[in-house]
Amino acid sequence: MNFNILIDSCLVIGILTLACLCLATRNLFTAIVLFVSLGLLIAIAWVRLDAPDLAIAEAAIGAGLTGALLLATWRQMRVERAHGDADSPKKSGGENVSNP
Amino acid sequence: MFQTPDFKNNSYENELPFATRVLCAIVIGALGFGLIAALILTENISSSLPALVQQKLTQSGVQNPVTAVLLNFRSYDTLLEIGVLLTVAVAMLPNANFNSDINPDMPGGNRSSGRLVSVVNSAAGNPPLEAFLRWLIPMIIVMAGYMLWTGTALPGGAFQSGALLAGAGVLAQLSGRIQFCFTSTTAKLLLTIGLITFVMVAIGVATTTGVVLQYPLELAAPLILLVESAATLSIAAILLLSYNTLATQVFESPSEHSTFEHSAFDKQPSDVTETSAPNETLQSQTAEDPKS
Amino acid sequence: MTQDSLYIIASVGLFGIGLYGVIAAPHILRKILAINIMSVGVFMLLVTSAKNVNSTPDPVLHAMVLTGIVVAIAGTALALFLAGKIHALSEASDEDSH
């Protein structure tokens, strides 16, 4: 089999599987992390499609910054914890690194 | 899809019924197959634009065709895009919270709402992360500058380097030692400098060549670099502001009539009791917690 | 099965998965994730049609996709901010009713 087609088909299968898994998991944190990894696979796909500028931009913006924004909002909404926990005030962004 | 989306619980009890979901999946699958068949069977339309870009590339001032298209041939699109980014920043700016409780006895503490970057000395330290960041953040800044400069000939450009700088800012904020305050004067300058520079360049070249956004041929390269540098700073500031707002937002419930300190955005205490109060400081929240 | 047809399948597949996610997912963050997946599908279709075998790829479409990526993250940021605000207000109204 042609090597290029093999690489491309593995990439496409990985992208579609990650997209399905991202929307099918029950845990929201898992969905966000899968979305970040989907963004990284898409960056590799841009390289395969001869678009290096898009690959750099997708890796930085699409995977990195969107993941950070989503995780910040997820923490703000405190979905996984009980209802009463969500009223405690947030101090600074430094708390993100200590809580899993 | 016609039900109110869940905001609080990640529960699956309000899901659409199984039959509806299967029907949706079948319809979307059928449409998808139709689209795939149509796209694969269609011939690629040969457009005349790539040949045109290759012809005029030497007159554009840069050698990278994507940068030439973004900042010379289709510069109006980029101008409006920076305007869209600024609109989103203005929408999110009032809710960026900044804890301005300054501990004056702590040596080296200089947190105030007049500075863009403040160093927090009282936060719980994370020594490996801080040591790593001391190496990483300067390297990121150098890399962003390199990507801005080399965007004229190689892949790169303003958006990529702006995103890198925003990533460096997110890392700095996550370490807990550094806090950003986007109501300071420096921050407002950084947020708007991209659009202002672009518009001034656009109008300035109109006085020379007669058409808005048409660069004179010998000045094209320096003007593109100038616009790209300003756009990098602006994009980095706007993306960092988005993260800062989402990570530090605190909403006040509409019915609590609380006593709070006057912050930069408050006019009178009665103005903000019916909506969420931005820039709530930490002391006022700890004062209300025993009440709620 | 050429490279173009593989990526066309991937882009339409991503768009379909995203569209199903917007319709069927219950939580608002999942809907925002699904909208982002839809936009990635659209960008992939644009870049696939920009690819030429002989010469350099079409730079106008690349520029459009680059603009699209940046505007997509701006829209996502605004959507997440609004979702957080509605969440806070609905929690406050829940507290009042207790």
Short mmCIF file of N, CA, C and O in Angstrom, two decimals, chain B residues 131-219:
data_model
loop_
_atom_site.label_atom_id
_atom_site.label_comp_id
_atom_site.label_asym_id
_atom_site.label_seq_id
_atom_site.Cartn_x
_atom_site.Cartn_y
_atom_site.Cartn_z
N ALA B 131 10.43 27.40 38.35
CA ALA B 131 11.76 27.27 37.75
C ALA B 131 11.65 26.99 36.26
O ALA B 131 12.42 27.52 35.46
N PHE B 132 10.68 26.16 35.91
CA PHE B 132 10.48 25.85 34.50
C PHE B 132 10.07 27.09 33.74
O PHE B 132 10.54 27.34 32.62
N LEU B 133 9.19 27.90 34.37
CA LEU B 133 8.71 29.08 33.67
C LEU B 133 9.80 30.13 33.51
O LEU B 133 9.77 30.91 32.57
N ARG B 134 10.75 30.17 34.44
CA ARG B 134 11.82 31.15 34.27
C ARG B 134 12.60 30.89 33.00
O ARG B 134 13.15 31.80 32.40
N TRP B 135 12.69 29.61 32.61
CA TRP B 135 13.35 29.31 31.35
C TRP B 135 12.39 29.46 30.17
O TRP B 135 12.78 29.91 29.10
N LEU B 136 11.16 29.05 30.39
CA LEU B 136 10.27 28.88 29.24
C LEU B 136 9.73 30.20 28.72
O LEU B 136 9.65 30.40 27.50
N ILE B 137 9.34 31.12 29.62
CA ILE B 137 8.66 32.32 29.13
C ILE B 137 9.59 33.21 28.30
O ILE B 137 9.16 33.70 27.23
N PRO B 138 10.84 33.43 28.68
CA PRO B 138 11.70 34.20 27.76
C PRO B 138 11.89 33.51 26.42
O PRO B 138 11.94 34.16 25.37
N MET B 139 11.97 32.16 26.44
CA MET B 139 12.12 31.47 25.16
C MET B 139 10.89 31.64 24.30
O MET B 139 11.00 31.77 23.07
N ILE B 140 9.72 31.63 24.94
CA ILE B 140 8.48 31.81 24.16
C ILE B 140 8.47 33.21 23.54
O ILE B 140 8.06 33.38 22.39
N ILE B 141 8.92 34.20 24.31
CA ILE B 141 8.88 35.57 23.78
C ILE B 141 9.83 35.70 22.59
O ILE B 141 9.49 36.31 21.55
N VAL B 142 11.01 35.09 22.72
CA VAL B 142 11.96 35.15 21.60
C VAL B 142 11.38 34.41 20.40
O VAL B 142 11.50 34.87 19.25
N MET B 143 10.74 33.26 20.66
CA MET B 143 10.16 32.49 19.57
C MET B 143 9.06 33.26 18.87
O MET B 143 8.93 33.23 17.65
N ALA B 144 8.26 33.98 19.66
CA ALA B 144 7.19 34.78 19.05
C ALA B 144 7.76 35.89 18.19
O ALA B 144 7.27 36.15 17.08
N GLY B 145 8.81 36.53 18.68
CA GLY B 145 9.44 37.56 17.86
C GLY B 145 10.02 36.99 16.58
O GLY B 145 9.91 37.58 15.50
N TYR B 146 10.63 35.81 16.70
CA TYR B 146 11.19 35.18 15.51
C TYR B 146 10.09 34.84 14.51
O TYR B 146 10.23 35.06 13.30
N MET B 147 8.97 34.34 15.03
CA MET B 147 7.91 33.95 14.12
C MET B 147 7.29 35.16 13.44
O MET B 147 6.86 35.10 12.28
N LEU B 148 7.26 36.29 14.14
CA LEU B 148 6.76 37.50 13.52
C LEU B 148 7.69 37.96 12.41
O LEU B 148 7.26 38.34 11.32
N TRP B 149 8.99 37.89 12.66
CA TRP B 149 9.94 38.38 11.67
C TRP B 149 10.00 37.47 10.47
O TRP B 149 10.06 37.92 9.33
N THR B 150 9.97 36.17 10.70
CA THR B 150 10.15 35.26 9.59
C THR B 150 8.86 34.99 8.85
O THR B 150 8.84 34.22 7.89
N GLY B 151 7.76 35.62 9.29
CA GLY B 151 6.50 35.43 8.59
C GLY B 151 6.50 36.02 7.20
O GLY B 151 5.60 35.74 6.40
N THR B 152 7.50 36.84 6.88
CA THR B 152 7.52 37.43 5.56
C THR B 152 8.00 36.46 4.51
O THR B 152 7.65 36.59 3.34
N ALA B 153 8.82 35.48 4.89
CA ALA B 153 9.33 34.57 3.88
C ALA B 153 8.97 33.12 4.13
O ALA B 153 8.80 32.36 3.20
N LEU B 154 8.85 32.75 5.40
CA LEU B 154 8.58 31.36 5.77
C LEU B 154 7.24 31.32 6.48
O LEU B 154 6.67 32.37 6.78
N PRO B 155 6.72 30.14 6.77
CA PRO B 155 5.45 30.09 7.51
C PRO B 155 5.55 30.78 8.87
O PRO B 155 6.49 30.58 9.62
N GLY B 156 4.59 31.60 9.15
CA GLY B 156 4.62 32.34 10.39
C GLY B 156 3.67 33.50 10.27
O GLY B 156 2.72 33.45 9.49
N GLY B 157 3.92 34.54 11.02
CA GLY B 157 3.09 35.71 10.85
C GLY B 157 2.56 36.24 12.16
O GLY B 157 2.97 35.83 13.24
N ALA B 158 1.63 37.16 12.05
CA ALA B 158 1.15 37.89 13.22
C ALA B 158 0.29 37.02 14.12
O ALA B 158 0.42 37.05 15.34
N PHE B 159 -0.60 36.21 13.52
CA PHE B 159 -1.54 35.46 14.36
C PHE B 159 -0.83 34.40 15.16
O PHE B 159 -1.13 34.19 16.34
N GLN B 160 0.12 33.74 14.53
CA GLN B 160 0.82 32.69 15.25
C GLN B 160 1.63 33.25 16.40
O GLN B 160 1.61 32.71 17.51
N SER B 161 2.34 34.36 16.17
CA SER B 161 3.16 34.89 17.26
C SER B 161 2.29 35.51 18.34
O SER B 161 2.62 35.43 19.52
N GLY B 162 1.16 36.09 17.98
CA GLY B 162 0.25 36.59 18.99
C GLY B 162 -0.30 35.47 19.86
O GLY B 162 -0.42 35.61 21.08
N ALA B 163 -0.62 34.34 19.23
CA ALA B 163 -1.11 33.20 20.01
C ALA B 163 -0.03 32.66 20.93
O ALA B 163 -0.32 32.26 22.06
N LEU B 164 1.23 32.65 20.48
CA LEU B 164 2.31 32.19 21.35
C LEU B 164 2.46 33.08 22.56
O LEU B 164 2.65 32.59 23.69
N LEU B 165 2.38 34.39 22.35
CA LEU B 165 2.51 35.30 23.49
C LEU B 165 1.35 35.14 24.46
O LEU B 165 1.54 35.19 25.69
N ALA B 166 0.16 34.91 23.93
CA ALA B 166 -0.98 34.68 24.81
C ALA B 166 -0.78 33.39 25.60
O ALA B 166 -1.13 33.33 26.79
N GLY B 167 -0.22 32.37 24.95
CA GLY B 167 0.08 31.14 25.68
C GLY B 167 1.07 31.37 26.82
O GLY B 167 0.94 30.81 27.91
N ALA B 168 2.09 32.22 26.57
CA ALA B 168 3.03 32.55 27.63
C ALA B 168 2.33 33.25 28.78
O ALA B 168 2.62 33.00 29.95
N GLY B 169 1.39 34.15 28.46
CA GLY B 169 0.65 34.83 29.52
C GLY B 169 -0.20 33.88 30.33
O GLY B 169 -0.29 33.99 31.56
N VAL B 170 -0.83 32.90 29.65
CA VAL B 170 -1.64 31.92 30.36
C VAL B 170 -0.78 31.10 31.30
O VAL B 170 -1.13 30.86 32.46
N LEU B 171 0.41 30.71 30.84
CA LEU B 171 1.32 29.96 31.70
C LEU B 171 1.72 30.77 32.92
O LEU B 171 1.77 30.26 34.04
N ALA B 172 2.02 32.06 32.70
CA ALA B 172 2.43 32.90 33.82
C ALA B 172 1.31 33.04 34.84
O ALA B 172 1.55 33.02 36.05
N GLN B 173 0.08 33.15 34.34
CA GLN B 173 -1.02 33.29 35.28
C GLN B 173 -1.28 31.99 36.03
O GLN B 173 -1.66 32.00 37.20
N LEU B 174 -1.07 30.86 35.36
CA LEU B 174 -1.33 29.58 36.01
C LEU B 174 -0.35 29.28 37.11
O LEU B 174 -0.62 28.48 38.00
N SER B 175 0.84 29.92 37.07
CA SER B 175 1.80 29.64 38.14
C SER B 175 1.39 30.29 39.43
O SER B 175 1.92 29.96 40.48
N GLY B 176 0.47 31.24 39.40
CA GLY B 176 0.00 31.85 40.62
C GLY B 176 0.78 33.06 41.05
O GLY B 176 0.33 33.83 41.88
N ARG B 177 1.98 33.25 40.48
CA ARG B 177 2.82 34.35 40.94
C ARG B 177 2.49 35.65 40.26
O ARG B 177 2.79 36.71 40.76
N ILE B 178 1.91 35.59 39.08
CA ILE B 178 1.73 36.79 38.27
C ILE B 178 0.25 36.98 38.02
O ILE B 178 -0.47 36.03 37.72
N GLN B 179 -0.20 38.21 38.19
CA GLN B 179 -1.59 38.51 37.93
C GLN B 179 -1.68 39.64 36.94
O GLN B 179 -0.92 40.60 37.00
N PHE B 180 -2.62 39.52 36.04
CA PHE B 180 -2.81 40.55 35.04
C PHE B 180 -4.03 41.38 35.39
O PHE B 180 -5.04 40.85 35.82
N CYS B 181 -3.91 42.68 35.18
CA CYS B 181 -5.05 43.55 35.40
C CYS B 181 -5.29 44.30 34.12
O CYS B 181 -4.47 45.11 33.69
N PHE B 182 -6.42 44.07 33.50
CA PHE B 182 -6.65 44.62 32.18
C PHE B 182 -7.40 45.93 32.21
O PHE B 182 -7.86 46.39 31.18
N THR B 183 -7.55 46.55 33.38
CA THR B 183 -8.13 47.88 33.40
C THR B 183 -7.06 48.95 33.49
O THR B 183 -7.37 50.12 33.58
N SER B 184 -5.81 48.55 33.44
CA SER B 184 -4.74 49.55 33.51
C SER B 184 -4.58 50.22 32.15
O SER B 184 -5.09 49.75 31.13
N THR B 185 -3.84 51.32 32.17
CA THR B 185 -3.68 52.08 30.93
C THR B 185 -2.86 51.32 29.91
O THR B 185 -3.15 51.34 28.70
N THR B 186 -1.83 50.62 30.39
CA THR B 186 -1.00 49.85 29.46
C THR B 186 -1.82 48.81 28.74
O THR B 186 -1.66 48.58 27.54
N ALA B 187 -2.73 48.18 29.51
CA ALA B 187 -3.54 47.13 28.90
C ALA B 187 -4.45 47.69 27.84
O ALA B 187 -4.62 47.10 26.76
N LYS B 188 -5.07 48.84 28.13
CA LYS B 188 -5.97 49.41 27.13
C LYS B 188 -5.21 49.82 25.89
O LYS B 188 -5.70 49.68 24.76
N LEU B 189 -3.98 50.30 26.10
CA LEU B 189 -3.17 50.65 24.94
C LEU B 189 -2.85 49.42 24.10
O LEU B 189 -2.97 49.43 22.86
N LEU B 190 -2.47 48.34 24.78
CA LEU B 190 -2.12 47.12 24.04
C LEU B 190 -3.31 46.54 23.31
O LEU B 190 -3.17 46.01 22.21
N LEU B 191 -4.49 46.64 23.93
CA LEU B 191 -5.65 46.04 23.29
C LEU B 191 -6.00 46.74 21.99
O LEU B 191 -6.45 46.13 21.03
N THR B 192 -5.82 48.06 21.96
CA THR B 192 -6.33 48.80 20.80
C THR B 192 -5.26 49.15 19.79
O THR B 192 -5.59 49.68 18.72
N ILE B 193 -3.98 48.87 20.09
CA ILE B 193 -2.96 49.40 19.20
C ILE B 193 -3.00 48.74 17.83
O ILE B 193 -2.64 49.35 16.83
N GLY B 194 -3.47 47.47 17.78
CA GLY B 194 -3.50 46.79 16.49
C GLY B 194 -4.44 47.48 15.52
O GLY B 194 -4.08 47.82 14.38
N LEU B 195 -5.67 47.70 16.00
CA LEU B 195 -6.67 48.31 15.12
C LEU B 195 -6.28 49.74 14.77
O LEU B 195 -6.44 50.17 13.62
N ILE B 196 -5.77 50.47 15.76
CA ILE B 196 -5.43 51.87 15.51
C ILE B 196 -4.32 51.97 14.47
O ILE B 196 -4.40 52.77 13.52
N THR B 197 -3.28 51.14 14.62
CA THR B 197 -2.18 51.20 13.66
C THR B 197 -2.65 50.84 12.27
O THR B 197 -2.31 51.50 11.28
N PHE B 198 -3.48 49.79 12.19
CA PHE B 198 -3.95 49.35 10.89
C PHE B 198 -4.77 50.45 10.21
O PHE B 198 -4.59 50.76 9.03
N VAL B 199 -5.66 51.07 10.97
CA VAL B 199 -6.51 52.10 10.36
C VAL B 199 -5.69 53.30 9.96
O VAL B 199 -5.90 53.90 8.90
N MET B 200 -4.69 53.66 10.81
CA MET B 200 -3.89 54.83 10.45
C MET B 200 -3.03 54.56 9.24
O MET B 200 -2.87 55.44 8.37
N VAL B 201 -2.50 53.33 9.13
CA VAL B 201 -1.74 52.99 7.93
C VAL B 201 -2.66 53.02 6.71
O VAL B 201 -2.30 53.52 5.64
N ALA B 202 -3.88 52.49 6.90
CA ALA B 202 -4.81 52.44 5.77
C ALA B 202 -5.13 53.83 5.26
O ALA B 202 -5.14 54.08 4.04
N ILE B 203 -5.38 54.76 6.18
CA ILE B 203 -5.74 56.10 5.73
C ILE B 203 -4.49 56.84 5.26
O ILE B 203 -4.54 57.65 4.33
N GLY B 204 -3.35 56.55 5.91
CA GLY B 204 -2.12 57.25 5.54
C GLY B 204 -1.68 56.95 4.12
O GLY B 204 -1.26 57.85 3.39
N VAL B 205 -1.80 55.69 3.70
CA VAL B 205 -1.40 55.40 2.32
C VAL B 205 -2.42 55.92 1.33
O VAL B 205 -2.11 56.08 0.15
N ALA B 206 -3.63 56.18 1.82
CA ALA B 206 -4.61 56.73 0.88
C ALA B 206 -4.23 58.14 0.46
O ALA B 206 -4.56 58.57 -0.65
N THR B 207 -3.53 58.84 1.34
CA THR B 207 -3.13 60.19 0.95
C THR B 207 -2.04 60.16 -0.11
O THR B 207 -1.90 61.10 -0.90
N THR B 208 -1.27 59.06 -0.17
CA THR B 208 -0.18 59.01 -1.15
C THR B 208 -0.64 58.39 -2.46
O THR B 208 -0.37 58.93 -3.54
N THR B 209 -1.32 57.24 -2.36
CA THR B 209 -1.64 56.55 -3.59
C THR B 209 -3.08 56.74 -4.03
O THR B 209 -3.46 56.30 -5.09
N GLY B 210 -3.89 57.35 -3.19
CA GLY B 210 -5.23 57.65 -3.63
C GLY B 210 -6.27 56.59 -3.31
O GLY B 210 -7.46 56.87 -3.32
N VAL B 211 -5.83 55.37 -3.00
CA VAL B 211 -6.78 54.31 -2.68
C VAL B 211 -6.49 53.85 -1.26
O VAL B 211 -5.33 53.69 -0.88
N VAL B 212 -7.55 53.66 -0.46
CA VAL B 212 -7.36 53.21 0.91
C VAL B 212 -6.75 51.81 0.88
O VAL B 212 -7.16 50.96 0.11
N LEU B 213 -5.77 51.58 1.72
CA LEU B 213 -5.10 50.29 1.92
C LEU B 213 -4.27 49.85 0.73
O LEU B 213 -3.91 48.69 0.63
N GLN B 214 -3.95 50.75 -0.17
CA GLN B 214 -3.03 50.37 -1.25
C GLN B 214 -1.66 50.91 -0.90
O GLN B 214 -1.42 52.10 -0.96
N TYR B 215 -0.75 50.00 -0.56
CA TYR B 215 0.56 50.45 -0.13
C TYR B 215 1.37 50.90 -1.33
O TYR B 215 1.29 50.29 -2.39
N PRO B 216 2.17 51.96 -1.18
CA PRO B 216 3.13 52.29 -2.25
C PRO B 216 4.19 51.21 -2.34
O PRO B 216 4.59 50.63 -1.34
N LEU B 217 4.67 50.94 -3.55
CA LEU B 217 5.44 49.73 -3.78
C LEU B 217 6.72 49.65 -2.98
O LEU B 217 7.11 48.60 -2.50
N GLU B 218 7.39 50.81 -2.80
CA GLU B 218 8.67 50.72 -2.09
C GLU B 218 8.49 50.68 -0.59
O GLU B 218 9.39 50.31 0.13
N LEU B 219 7.30 51.06 -0.10
CA LEU B 219 7.07 51.06 1.35
C LEU B 219 6.29 49.84 1.80
O LEU B 219 5.91 49.76 2.96
#
